[in-house]
Amino acid sequence: MNKSFLIGRLTKDVELRYTTSNKACAEVDIAINNGKDSEGNDRPADYIRVVVWEKQAENLAKYQKKGSQIAVEGSIKNQSWEDEQGNKKYKTYVLAQRVQFLDSQPKSEKPLPEEPEYMKKEENPSDPFAAFGEQQVEITDNDLPF
């Protein structure tokens, strides 16, 4: 079984990229706190690369920034290739299936999209039934289906 659950903080702002087929992708590093040793000294943090795709990547870039705490559920992946000089290169990362924001409020300073006109409320809403005229309709208990 290849399953990872991580909680950490983003080490830098999220950079969103798009593939040629217009799929959103974000690669982020999270710092995972390892607590204190027996003498009370901080243990060094672990830095894990996480790859996030599509809507989750867009939301991560939109609502989170450096220092934001996130939880990641995913699987560990290994990748290898040869560079231009013929050297073998390796990369290990977590492919995120689910990302959850853990901070109480989003740290985004980006403005939210403006509300569409059709959703804005009028200051003095008019009677929506005014166009139906002044005719009054009488309904008795016998007219009701229950």
Coordinates of C-alpha atoms in Angstrom, one line a residue:
M1 CA 0.0 0.0 0.0
N2 CA 1.4 3.4 -1.0
K3 CA -0.3 6.1 1.1
S4 CA 1.1 9.2 2.8
F5 CA -0.5 11.6 5.2
L6 CA 1.5 14.8 5.8
I7 CA 0.9 18.0 7.7
G8 CA 3.2 20.9 7.1
R9 CA 3.7 24.5 6.1
L10 CA 4.3 25.9 2.6
T11 CA 7.9 27.0 2.3
K12 CA 7.1 29.6 -0.4
D13 CA 4.1 31.0 -2.3
V14 CA 2.4 28.6 -4.7
E15 CA 3.4 28.9 -8.4
L16 CA 0.6 27.6 -10.6
R17 CA 1.5 26.2 -14.1
Y18 CA -0.6 24.8 -16.9
T19 CA 0.2 21.9 -19.2
T20 CA -0.3 22.2 -23.0
S21 CA -3.7 20.5 -22.5
N22 CA -4.6 23.3 -20.0
K23 CA -4.4 21.2 -16.8
A24 CA -3.4 23.2 -13.7
C25 CA -0.3 21.9 -11.8
A26 CA 1.4 23.1 -8.7
E27 CA 4.7 21.8 -7.2
V28 CA 5.2 22.9 -3.6
D29 CA 7.5 22.1 -0.8
I30 CA 6.1 21.7 2.7
A31 CA 8.2 21.8 5.9
I32 CA 7.2 19.2 8.4
N33 CA 8.0 19.9 12.1
N34 CA 9.7 17.0 13.9
G35 CA 9.2 18.3 17.4
K36 CA 11.9 18.3 20.0
D37 CA 14.6 15.8 21.1
S38 CA 15.1 14.5 24.6
E39 CA 17.1 17.6 25.6
G40 CA 14.3 20.0 24.4
N41 CA 16.1 21.1 21.2
D42 CA 14.2 21.4 18.0
R43 CA 14.8 18.6 15.5
P44 CA 15.4 19.7 12.0
A45 CA 12.3 19.9 9.8
D46 CA 11.8 17.6 6.8
Y47 CA 11.1 19.2 3.5
I48 CA 8.8 17.2 1.2
R49 CA 7.9 18.0 -2.4
V50 CA 4.2 17.7 -3.2
V51 CA 2.6 17.8 -6.7
V52 CA -1.0 18.9 -6.9
W53 CA -3.2 18.8 -10.0
E54 CA -6.3 20.5 -11.5
K55 CA -8.8 22.3 -9.3
Q56 CA -7.0 21.5 -6.1
A57 CA -3.8 23.2 -7.5
E58 CA -5.8 26.3 -8.5
N59 CA -7.4 26.5 -5.1
L60 CA -4.0 26.1 -3.4
A61 CA -2.5 28.9 -5.4
K62 CA -5.6 31.1 -4.9
Y63 CA -6.1 30.7 -1.1
Q64 CA -2.7 29.7 0.4
K65 CA 0.7 31.3 0.6
K66 CA 4.1 30.9 2.2
G67 CA 3.6 29.7 5.8
S68 CA 0.1 28.3 5.4
Q69 CA -0.5 25.0 7.1
I70 CA -1.9 22.2 4.9
A71 CA -2.6 18.5 5.2
V72 CA -1.9 16.3 2.2
E73 CA -3.1 12.8 1.5
G74 CA -1.3 11.1 -1.4
S75 CA 1.1 8.5 -2.7
I76 CA 4.9 8.6 -3.0
K77 CA 6.2 8.6 -6.5
N78 CA 9.7 8.3 -7.9
Q79 CA 10.9 9.7 -11.2
S80 CA 14.2 9.3 -13.1
W81 CA 15.6 10.8 -16.2
E82 CA 18.9 11.7 -17.9
D83 CA 20.0 15.3 -18.2
E84 CA 21.8 16.9 -21.2
Q85 CA 25.1 15.6 -20.0
G86 CA 23.8 12.0 -19.7
N87 CA 23.7 12.0 -15.9
K88 CA 21.0 10.0 -14.2
K89 CA 18.7 12.3 -12.1
Y90 CA 16.1 11.2 -9.5
K91 CA 13.1 12.9 -7.9
T92 CA 10.9 11.7 -5.2
Y93 CA 7.6 13.5 -4.4
V94 CA 4.1 13.0 -3.0
L95 CA 1.3 13.0 -5.6
A96 CA -1.6 14.6 -3.8
Q97 CA -5.0 13.1 -4.0
R98 CA -6.4 15.4 -1.4
V99 CA -5.3 18.7 0.0
Q100 CA -6.9 20.3 3.1
F101 CA -6.3 23.9 4.3
L102 CA -5.7 23.9 8.1
D103 CA -5.3 27.6 8.9
S104 CA -8.4 29.1 10.4
Q105 CA -8.6 31.8 7.7
P106 CA -7.2 31.8 4.2
K107 CA -4.0 33.9 4.0
S108 CA -4.9 35.1 0.5
E109 CA -4.6 38.8 0.0
K110 CA -5.9 38.3 -3.5
P111 CA -9.4 39.9 -4.0
L112 CA -12.2 37.5 -4.5
P113 CA -14.0 37.7 -7.9
E114 CA -16.6 40.4 -8.0
E115 CA -20.2 39.2 -7.5
P116 CA -22.1 38.9 -10.8
E117 CA -24.8 41.6 -11.5
Y118 CA -27.6 39.1 -11.4
M119 CA -26.7 38.1 -7.8
K120 CA -26.5 41.6 -6.4
K121 CA -29.4 42.7 -4.3
E122 CA -31.3 45.9 -4.9
E123 CA -31.3 48.4 -2.1
N124 CA -35.1 48.8 -2.4
P125 CA -36.3 45.6 -3.9
S126 CA -39.6 45.9 -5.8
D127 CA -42.5 43.6 -5.5
P128 CA -41.7 40.6 -7.7
F129 CA -45.5 39.9 -8.2
A130 CA -46.4 43.5 -9.1
A131 CA -46.6 42.6 -12.8
F132 CA -49.4 40.1 -12.1
G133 CA -51.9 42.9 -11.3
E134 CA -54.2 43.6 -8.4
Q135 CA -56.3 40.6 -8.8
Q136 CA -56.7 38.7 -5.5
V137 CA -57.0 34.9 -5.4
E138 CA -59.1 33.1 -2.8
I139 CA -57.9 29.7 -1.7
T140 CA -60.0 27.5 0.5
D141 CA -59.0 24.4 2.5
N142 CA -60.7 22.3 -0.2
D143 CA -58.3 23.6 -2.8
L144 CA -55.2 22.3 -0.9
P145 CA -54.0 18.8 -1.8
F146 CA -53.2 17.9 1.8

